[in-house]
Short mmCIF file of C-alpha atoms in Angstrom, two decimals:
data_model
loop_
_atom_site.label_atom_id
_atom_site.label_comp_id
_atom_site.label_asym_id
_atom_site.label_seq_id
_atom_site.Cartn_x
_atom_site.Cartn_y
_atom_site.Cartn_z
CA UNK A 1 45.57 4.30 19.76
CA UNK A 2 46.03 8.05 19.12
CA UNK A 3 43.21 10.44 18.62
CA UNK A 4 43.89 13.80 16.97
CA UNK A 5 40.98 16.01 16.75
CA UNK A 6 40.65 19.00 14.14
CA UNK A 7 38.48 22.04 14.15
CA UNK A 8 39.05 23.08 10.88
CA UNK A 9 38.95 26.74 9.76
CA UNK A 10 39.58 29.51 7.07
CA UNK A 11 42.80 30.49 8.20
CA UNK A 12 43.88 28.06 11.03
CA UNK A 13 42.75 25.17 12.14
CA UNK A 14 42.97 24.20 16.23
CA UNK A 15 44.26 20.44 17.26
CA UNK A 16 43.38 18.02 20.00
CA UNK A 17 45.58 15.01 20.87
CA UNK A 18 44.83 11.92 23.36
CA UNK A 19 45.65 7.98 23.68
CA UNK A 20 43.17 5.37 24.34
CA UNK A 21 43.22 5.78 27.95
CA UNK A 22 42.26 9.28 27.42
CA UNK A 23 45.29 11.00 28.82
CA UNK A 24 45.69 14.53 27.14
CA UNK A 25 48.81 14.33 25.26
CA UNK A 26 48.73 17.68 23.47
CA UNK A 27 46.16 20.25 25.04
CA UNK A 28 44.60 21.86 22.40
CA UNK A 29 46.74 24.07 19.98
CA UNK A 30 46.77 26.31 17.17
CA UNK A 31 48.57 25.75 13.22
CA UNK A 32 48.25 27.86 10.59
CA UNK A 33 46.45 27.24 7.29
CA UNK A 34 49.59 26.54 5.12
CA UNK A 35 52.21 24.49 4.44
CA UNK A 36 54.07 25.22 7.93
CA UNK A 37 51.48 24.10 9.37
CA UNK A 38 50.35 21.17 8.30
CA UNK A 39 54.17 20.13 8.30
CA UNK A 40 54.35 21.21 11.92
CA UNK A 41 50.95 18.96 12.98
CA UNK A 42 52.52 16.10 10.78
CA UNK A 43 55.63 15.62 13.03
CA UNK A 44 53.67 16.63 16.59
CA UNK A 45 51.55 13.59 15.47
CA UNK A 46 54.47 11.81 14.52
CA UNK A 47 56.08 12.38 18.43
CA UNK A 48 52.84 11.40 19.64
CA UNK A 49 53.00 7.96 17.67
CA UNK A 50 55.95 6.44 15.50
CA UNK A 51 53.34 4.28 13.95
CA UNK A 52 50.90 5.60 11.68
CA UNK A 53 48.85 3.07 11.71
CA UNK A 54 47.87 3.82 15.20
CA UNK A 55 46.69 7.07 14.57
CA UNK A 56 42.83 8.04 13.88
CA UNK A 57 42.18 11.73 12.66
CA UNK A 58 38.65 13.20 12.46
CA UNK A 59 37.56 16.46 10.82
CA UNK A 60 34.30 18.41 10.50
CA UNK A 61 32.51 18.14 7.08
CA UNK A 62 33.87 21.96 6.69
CA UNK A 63 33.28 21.56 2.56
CA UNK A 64 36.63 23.14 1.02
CA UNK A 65 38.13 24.47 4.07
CA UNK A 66 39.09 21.20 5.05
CA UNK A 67 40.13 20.06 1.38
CA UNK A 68 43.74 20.59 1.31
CA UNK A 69 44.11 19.23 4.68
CA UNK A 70 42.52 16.42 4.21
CA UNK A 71 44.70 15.36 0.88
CA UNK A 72 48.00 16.04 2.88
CA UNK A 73 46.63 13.56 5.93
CA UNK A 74 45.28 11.03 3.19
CA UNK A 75 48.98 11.62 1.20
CA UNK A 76 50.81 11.18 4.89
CA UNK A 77 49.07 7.44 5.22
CA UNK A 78 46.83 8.41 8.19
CA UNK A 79 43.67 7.20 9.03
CA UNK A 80 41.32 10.03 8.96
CA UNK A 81 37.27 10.67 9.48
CA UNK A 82 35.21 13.41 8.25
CA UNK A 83 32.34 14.08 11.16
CA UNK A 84 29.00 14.87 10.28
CA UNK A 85 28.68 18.73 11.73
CA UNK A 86 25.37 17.73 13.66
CA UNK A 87 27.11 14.38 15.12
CA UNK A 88 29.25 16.99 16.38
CA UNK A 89 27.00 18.99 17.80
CA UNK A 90 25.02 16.27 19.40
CA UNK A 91 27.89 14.74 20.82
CA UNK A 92 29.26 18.09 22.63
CA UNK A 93 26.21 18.24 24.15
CA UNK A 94 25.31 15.19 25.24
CA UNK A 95 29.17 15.48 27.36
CA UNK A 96 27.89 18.28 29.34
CA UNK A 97 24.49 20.69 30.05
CA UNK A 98 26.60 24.25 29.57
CA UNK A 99 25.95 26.01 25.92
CA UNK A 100 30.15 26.16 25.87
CA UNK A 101 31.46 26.13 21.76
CA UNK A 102 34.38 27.38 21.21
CA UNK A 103 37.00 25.78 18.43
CA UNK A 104 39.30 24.07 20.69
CA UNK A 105 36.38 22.48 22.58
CA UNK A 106 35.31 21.23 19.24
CA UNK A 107 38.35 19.64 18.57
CA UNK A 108 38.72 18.41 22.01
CA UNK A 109 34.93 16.72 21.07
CA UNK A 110 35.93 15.12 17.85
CA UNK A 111 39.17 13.44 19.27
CA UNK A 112 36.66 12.09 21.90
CA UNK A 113 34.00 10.95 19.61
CA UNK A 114 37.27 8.62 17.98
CA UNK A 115 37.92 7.84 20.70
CA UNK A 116 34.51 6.42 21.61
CA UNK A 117 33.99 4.87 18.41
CA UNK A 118 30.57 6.03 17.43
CA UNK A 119 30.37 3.65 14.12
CA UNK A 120 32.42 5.98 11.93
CA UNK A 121 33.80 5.40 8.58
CA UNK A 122 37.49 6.39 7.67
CA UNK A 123 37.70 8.38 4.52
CA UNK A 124 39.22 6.47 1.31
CA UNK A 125 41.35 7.47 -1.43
CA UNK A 126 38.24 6.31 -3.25
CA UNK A 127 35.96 9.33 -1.70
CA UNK A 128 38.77 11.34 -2.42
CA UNK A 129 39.64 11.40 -5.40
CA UNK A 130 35.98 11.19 -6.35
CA UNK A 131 36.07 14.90 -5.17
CA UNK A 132 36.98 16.13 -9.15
CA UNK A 133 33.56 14.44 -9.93
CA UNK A 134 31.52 15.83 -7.18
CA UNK A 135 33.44 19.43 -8.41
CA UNK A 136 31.83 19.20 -11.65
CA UNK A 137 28.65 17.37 -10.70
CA UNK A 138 27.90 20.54 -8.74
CA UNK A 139 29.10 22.94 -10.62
CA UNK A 140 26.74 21.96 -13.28
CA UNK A 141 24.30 22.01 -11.07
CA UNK A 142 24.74 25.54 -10.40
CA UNK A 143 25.01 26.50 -14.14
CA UNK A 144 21.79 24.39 -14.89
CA UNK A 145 20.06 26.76 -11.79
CA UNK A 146 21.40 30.31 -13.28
CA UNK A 147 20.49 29.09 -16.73
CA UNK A 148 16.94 28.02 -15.65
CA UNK A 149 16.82 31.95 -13.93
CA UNK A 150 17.22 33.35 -17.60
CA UNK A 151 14.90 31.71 -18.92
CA UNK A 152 12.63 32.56 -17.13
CA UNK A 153 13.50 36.24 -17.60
CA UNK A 154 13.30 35.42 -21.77
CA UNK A 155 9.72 34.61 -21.00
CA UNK A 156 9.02 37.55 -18.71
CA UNK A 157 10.53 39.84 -21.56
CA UNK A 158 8.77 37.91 -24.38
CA UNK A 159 5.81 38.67 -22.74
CA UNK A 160 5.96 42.20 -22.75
CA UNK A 161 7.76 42.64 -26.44
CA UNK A 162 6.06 40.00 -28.46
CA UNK A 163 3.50 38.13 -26.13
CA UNK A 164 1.94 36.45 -29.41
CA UNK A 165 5.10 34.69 -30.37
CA UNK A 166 4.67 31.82 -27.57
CA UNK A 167 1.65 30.50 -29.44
CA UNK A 168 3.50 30.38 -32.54
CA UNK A 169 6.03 28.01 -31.53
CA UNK A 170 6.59 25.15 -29.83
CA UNK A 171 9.07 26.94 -26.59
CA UNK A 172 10.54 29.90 -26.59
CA UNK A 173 13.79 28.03 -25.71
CA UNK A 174 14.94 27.03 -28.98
CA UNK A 175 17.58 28.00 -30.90
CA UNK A 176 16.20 29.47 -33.87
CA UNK A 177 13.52 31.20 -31.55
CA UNK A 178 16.31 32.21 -29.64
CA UNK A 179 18.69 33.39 -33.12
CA UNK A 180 15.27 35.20 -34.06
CA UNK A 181 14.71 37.18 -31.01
CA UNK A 182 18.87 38.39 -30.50
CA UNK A 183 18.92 39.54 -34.30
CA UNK A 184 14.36 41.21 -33.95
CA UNK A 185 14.36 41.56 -29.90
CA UNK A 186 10.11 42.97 -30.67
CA UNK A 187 7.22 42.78 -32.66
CA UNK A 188 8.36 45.95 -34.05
CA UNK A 189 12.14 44.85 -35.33
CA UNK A 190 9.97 41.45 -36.55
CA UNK A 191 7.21 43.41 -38.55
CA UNK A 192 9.56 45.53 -40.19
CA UNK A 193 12.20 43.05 -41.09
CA UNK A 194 12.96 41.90 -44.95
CA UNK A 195 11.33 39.11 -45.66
CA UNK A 196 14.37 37.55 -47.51
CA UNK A 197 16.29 38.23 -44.12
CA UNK A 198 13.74 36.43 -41.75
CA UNK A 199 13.50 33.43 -43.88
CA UNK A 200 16.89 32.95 -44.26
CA UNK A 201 17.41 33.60 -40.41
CA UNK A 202 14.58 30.95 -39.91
CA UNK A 203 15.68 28.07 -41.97
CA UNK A 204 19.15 28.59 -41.07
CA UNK A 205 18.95 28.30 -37.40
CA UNK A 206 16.11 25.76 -37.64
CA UNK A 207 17.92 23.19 -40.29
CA UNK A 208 15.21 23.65 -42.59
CA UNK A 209 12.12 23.29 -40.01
CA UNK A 210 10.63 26.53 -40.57
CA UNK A 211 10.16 28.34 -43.88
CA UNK A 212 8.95 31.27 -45.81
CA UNK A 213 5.87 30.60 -44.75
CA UNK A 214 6.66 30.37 -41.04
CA UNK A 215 8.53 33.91 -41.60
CA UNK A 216 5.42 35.19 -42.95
CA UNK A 217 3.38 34.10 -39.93
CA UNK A 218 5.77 35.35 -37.76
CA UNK A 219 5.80 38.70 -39.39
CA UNK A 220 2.21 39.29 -39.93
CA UNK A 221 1.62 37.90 -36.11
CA UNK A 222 4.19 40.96 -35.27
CA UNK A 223 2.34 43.69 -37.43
CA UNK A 224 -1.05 43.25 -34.86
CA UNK A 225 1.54 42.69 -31.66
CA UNK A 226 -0.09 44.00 -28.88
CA UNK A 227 3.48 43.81 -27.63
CA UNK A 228 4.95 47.48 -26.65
CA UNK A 229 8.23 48.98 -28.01
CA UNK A 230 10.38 49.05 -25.37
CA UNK A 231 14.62 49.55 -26.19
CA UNK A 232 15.51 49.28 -23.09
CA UNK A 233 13.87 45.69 -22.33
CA UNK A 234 14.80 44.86 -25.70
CA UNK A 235 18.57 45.00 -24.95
CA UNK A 236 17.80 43.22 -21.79
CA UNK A 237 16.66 40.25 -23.87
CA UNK A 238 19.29 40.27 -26.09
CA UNK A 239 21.69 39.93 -23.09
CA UNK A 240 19.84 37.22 -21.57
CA UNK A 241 19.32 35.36 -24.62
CA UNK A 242 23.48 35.68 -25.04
CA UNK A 243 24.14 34.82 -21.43
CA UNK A 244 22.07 31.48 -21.75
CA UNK A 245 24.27 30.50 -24.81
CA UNK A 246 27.16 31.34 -22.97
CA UNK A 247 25.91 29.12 -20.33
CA UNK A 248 25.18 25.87 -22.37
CA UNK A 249 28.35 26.20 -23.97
CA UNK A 250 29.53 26.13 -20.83
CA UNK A 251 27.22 23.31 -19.55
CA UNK A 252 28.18 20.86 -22.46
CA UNK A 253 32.06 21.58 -21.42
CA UNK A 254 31.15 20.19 -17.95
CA UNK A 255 29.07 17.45 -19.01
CA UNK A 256 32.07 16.12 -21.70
CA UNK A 257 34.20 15.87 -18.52
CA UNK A 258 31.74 14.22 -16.17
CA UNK A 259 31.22 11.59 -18.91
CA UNK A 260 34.88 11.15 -19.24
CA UNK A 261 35.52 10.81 -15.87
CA UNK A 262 33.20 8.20 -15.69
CA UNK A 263 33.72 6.22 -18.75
CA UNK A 264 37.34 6.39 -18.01
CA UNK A 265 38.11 5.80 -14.08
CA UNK A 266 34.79 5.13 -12.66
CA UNK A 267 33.24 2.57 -14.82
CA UNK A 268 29.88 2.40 -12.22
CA UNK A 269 27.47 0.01 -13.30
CA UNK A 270 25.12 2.39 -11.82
CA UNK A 271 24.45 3.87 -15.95
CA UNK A 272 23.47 0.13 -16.62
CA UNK A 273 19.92 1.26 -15.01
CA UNK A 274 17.32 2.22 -17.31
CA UNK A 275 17.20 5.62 -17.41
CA UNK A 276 19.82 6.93 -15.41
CA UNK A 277 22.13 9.16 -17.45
CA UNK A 278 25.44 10.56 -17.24
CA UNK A 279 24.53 13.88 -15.03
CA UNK A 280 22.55 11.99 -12.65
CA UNK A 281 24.55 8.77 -12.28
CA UNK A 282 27.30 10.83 -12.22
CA UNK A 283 25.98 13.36 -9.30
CA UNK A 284 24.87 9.97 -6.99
CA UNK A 285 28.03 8.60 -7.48
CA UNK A 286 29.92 11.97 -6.91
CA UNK A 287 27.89 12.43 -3.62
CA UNK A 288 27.95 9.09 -2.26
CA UNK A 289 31.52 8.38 -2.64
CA UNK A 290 33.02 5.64 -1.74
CA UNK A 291 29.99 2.47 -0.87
CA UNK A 292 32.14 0.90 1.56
CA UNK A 293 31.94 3.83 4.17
CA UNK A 294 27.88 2.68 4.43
CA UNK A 295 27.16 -0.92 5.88
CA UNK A 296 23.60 -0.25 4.41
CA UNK A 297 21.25 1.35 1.65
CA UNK A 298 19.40 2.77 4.80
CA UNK A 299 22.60 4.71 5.98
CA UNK A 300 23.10 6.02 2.56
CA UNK A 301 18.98 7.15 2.71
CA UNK A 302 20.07 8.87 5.63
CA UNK A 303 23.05 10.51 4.22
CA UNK A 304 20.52 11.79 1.40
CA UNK A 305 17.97 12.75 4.16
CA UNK A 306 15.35 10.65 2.74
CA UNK A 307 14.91 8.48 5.75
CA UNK A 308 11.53 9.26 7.62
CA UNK A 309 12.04 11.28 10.88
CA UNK A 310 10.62 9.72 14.08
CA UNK A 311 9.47 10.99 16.90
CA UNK A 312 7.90 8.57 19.84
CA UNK A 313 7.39 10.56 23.25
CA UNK A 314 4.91 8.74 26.63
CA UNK A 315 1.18 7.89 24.44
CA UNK A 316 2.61 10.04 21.04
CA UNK A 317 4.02 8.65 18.33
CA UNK A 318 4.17 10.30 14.85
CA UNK A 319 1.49 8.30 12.47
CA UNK A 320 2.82 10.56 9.40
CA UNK A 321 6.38 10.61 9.25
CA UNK A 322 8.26 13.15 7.11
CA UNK A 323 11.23 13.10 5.18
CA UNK A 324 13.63 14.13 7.28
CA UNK A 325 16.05 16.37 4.27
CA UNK A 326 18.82 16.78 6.46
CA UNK A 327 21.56 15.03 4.52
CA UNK A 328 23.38 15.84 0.96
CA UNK A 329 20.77 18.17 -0.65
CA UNK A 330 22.16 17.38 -4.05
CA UNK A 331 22.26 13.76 -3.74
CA UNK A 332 18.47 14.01 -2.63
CA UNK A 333 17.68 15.91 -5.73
CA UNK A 334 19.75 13.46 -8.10
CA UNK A 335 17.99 10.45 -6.06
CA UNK A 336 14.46 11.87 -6.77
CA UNK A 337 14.70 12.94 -10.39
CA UNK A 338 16.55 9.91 -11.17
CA UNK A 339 14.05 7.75 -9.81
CA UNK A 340 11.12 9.35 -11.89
CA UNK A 341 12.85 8.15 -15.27
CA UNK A 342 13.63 4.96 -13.90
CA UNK A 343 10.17 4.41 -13.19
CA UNK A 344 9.35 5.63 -16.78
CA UNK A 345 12.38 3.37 -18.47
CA UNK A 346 12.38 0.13 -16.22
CA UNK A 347 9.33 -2.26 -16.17
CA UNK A 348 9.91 -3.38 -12.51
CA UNK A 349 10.13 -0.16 -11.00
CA UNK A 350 7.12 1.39 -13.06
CA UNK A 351 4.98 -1.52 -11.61
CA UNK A 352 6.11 -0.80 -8.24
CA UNK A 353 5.73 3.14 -8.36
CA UNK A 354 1.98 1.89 -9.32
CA UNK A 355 1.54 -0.10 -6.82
CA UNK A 356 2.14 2.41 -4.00
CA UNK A 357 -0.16 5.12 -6.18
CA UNK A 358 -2.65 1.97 -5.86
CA UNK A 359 -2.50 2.35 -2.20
CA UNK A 360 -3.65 5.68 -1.97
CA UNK A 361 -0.26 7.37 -1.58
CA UNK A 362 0.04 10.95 -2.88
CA UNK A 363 3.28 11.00 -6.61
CA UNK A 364 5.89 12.85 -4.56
CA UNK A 365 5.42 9.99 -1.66
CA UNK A 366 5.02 6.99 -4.19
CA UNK A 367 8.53 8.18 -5.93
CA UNK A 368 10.11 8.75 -1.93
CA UNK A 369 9.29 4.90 -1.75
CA UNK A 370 10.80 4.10 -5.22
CA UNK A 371 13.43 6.02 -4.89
CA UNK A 372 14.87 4.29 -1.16
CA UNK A 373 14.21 0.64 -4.05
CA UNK A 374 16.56 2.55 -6.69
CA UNK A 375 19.25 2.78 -3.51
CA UNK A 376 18.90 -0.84 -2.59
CA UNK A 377 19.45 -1.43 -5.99
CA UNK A 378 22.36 0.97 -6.51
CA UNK A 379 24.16 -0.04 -3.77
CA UNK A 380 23.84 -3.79 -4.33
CA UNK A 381 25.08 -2.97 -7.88
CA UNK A 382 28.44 -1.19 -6.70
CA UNK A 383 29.44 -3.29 -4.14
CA UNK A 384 28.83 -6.88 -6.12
CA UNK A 385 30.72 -5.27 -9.39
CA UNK A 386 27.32 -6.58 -11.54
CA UNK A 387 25.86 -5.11 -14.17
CA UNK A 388 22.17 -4.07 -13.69
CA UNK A 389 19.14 -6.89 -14.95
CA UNK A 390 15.38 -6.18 -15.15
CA UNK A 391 13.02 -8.97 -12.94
CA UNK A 392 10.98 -9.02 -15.97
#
């Protein structure tokens, strides 16, 4: 077997190349981030090793620096591993006592941990191509973050322009609260607008929920506003209010594509659970990848750093083990929230979640506990094929 070993980079990435019997067959070297490059690796790996199937190539989990390079390996019919960065680390230092990092050592150290064969995965066509999901699946998740930031700011400037208003409807975040407040950002635009206007403006952008008589309340609410008159924070909210609605426009693009993309090519079964939509089935499935790199649920708990951490030392042993939230932070969140509706939506899981809050255990820790069931269950699902069926 040949082992190549990549330290991947912005701008260049540095190589490593060795056989089985751990002779050095290209010290360490240097290509360039581009197309030269990755050409010029290609046929040093090819003089190495006529047969492809011979060859193992690991990268770092580097996120998008190591994107292209990993398509072109995938493309040239190599076998190729993405290494966990703290595997890494563990494993350079477990070779020798001196604090010595540099990136061809690191390159040297992942051709070595091939080489060793520390119970690593290859990475599929499957996990990579599931990369356009896991693209949109976060970038959604970003949007959904900023979006949540200005609303809070609507509240904050609510507060101070028309605090009355909150206890007049039933959130702030609606659209006709929000059509009300771009066109009357105050109590002052609201108590001096025409009646005619504010109605209209109401039923309009509610579809007929509110009324004259909702515009009146609203009005005559504004009139004995303790809220102050403040331009300058008025503009403010009528930019935030316009930067949300940019933002679910936005949001509702994304989400049309995620659902495409999986009513179209990835068909999980994993939306046949109770309560698991399209944004988070589609953000477990994006971050999990490909099932067959994991020979168990618990391996995909500890890729979501939900597995408990453990520490045992002489007479010591940790009684209260913690969550160890080390792994795929977004998986972890999609995991978590997912498993709350499931344990609203599904019979079976809402009589386990009560059984662990029987036994004393505190909401966040009962859902931790449904949540590793909802991954046995997930990953039983997408390897058999089958469709999901209550016990009950």
């Amino acid at each position: 077997m040949i082992y190549v070993g990549i330290d991947v980079a912005k701008d260049k990435h540095d190589c490593f190349i060795s056989n089985s019997d751990g002779e050095v067959l290209f010290n360490a070297f240097t290509i360039p981030n581009n197309r030269e490059g990755f050409d010029s690796l290609f046929q040093i790996i090819k003089a190495a090793s006529e047969n492809l199937t011979q060859v193992k190539v690991g990268l770092e989990a580097t996120g998008h620096y190591s994107y292209n390079l990993l398509g072109f390996l995938l493309d040239k019919g190599l076998t190729t591993f993405i290494i966990n960065p703290l595997h890494t680390n563990l494993y350079r230092k477990s070779l020798s006592l001196r604090q010595t990092k540099t990136d061809k050592v690191d390159a040297h150290t992942i051709a070595s941990m091939l080489m060793s064969d520390v119970n690593l995965k290859s990475y599929s066509d499957t996990s990579y191509h599931n990369e356009e999901l896991k693209s949109l699946t976060r970038y959604r998740f970003d949007k959904v973050k900023e979006r949540a930031k200005l609303k809070t700011s609507v509240s904050r400037l609510v507060n101070i322009l028309f605090p009355e208003l909150e206890k007049l409807v039933p959130s702030l975040h609606m659209s006709s609260v929000y059509a009300l407040l771009a066109e009357f950002p105050g109590s002052a635009d609201i108590a001096s607008a025409h009646l005619t206007r504010l109605t209209h403006l109401l039923e309009e952008t509610s579809k007929g929920r509110y009324s004259k008589d909702t515009a009146i309340l609203f009005r005559e609410a504004a009139k004995t506003s303790i809220g102050s008159h403040m331009p300058a924070k008025s503009l403010e909210l009528r930019h935030t209010i316009r930067l949300i609605q940019e933002l679910s426009a936005e949001i509702d693009e994304i989400e049309t594509q995620i659902r495409q993309i999986m009513d179209l090519e990835i068909k999980s079964p994993i939306l046949t659970i109770p309560g698991i939509n399209y944004r988070m089935g589609a953000m477990i499935i994006a971050e999990i990848g490909d099932f067959n790199r994991f020979d168990s649920p618990d391996k995909i708990l500890a890729y979501a750093g939900m597995s408990p951490s453990t520490y045992q030392s002489g007479q010591l042993d940790n009684c209260y083990a913690h969550m160890e939230k080390r792994g795929s932070r977004y998986l972890r969140y999609a995991l978590y929230n997912a498993t709350k509706y499931v344990c609203l939506w599904d019979e079976t899981f809402a009589a386990y979640l009560a059984k662990k809050r029987a036994e004393g255990k505190h909401y966040n820790v009962a859902i931790s506990h449904a949540a590793k069931k909802l991954v046995r269950v997930i990953y039983q699902l997408e390897r058999s094929g089958q469709t999901y069926r209550t016990s009950s």
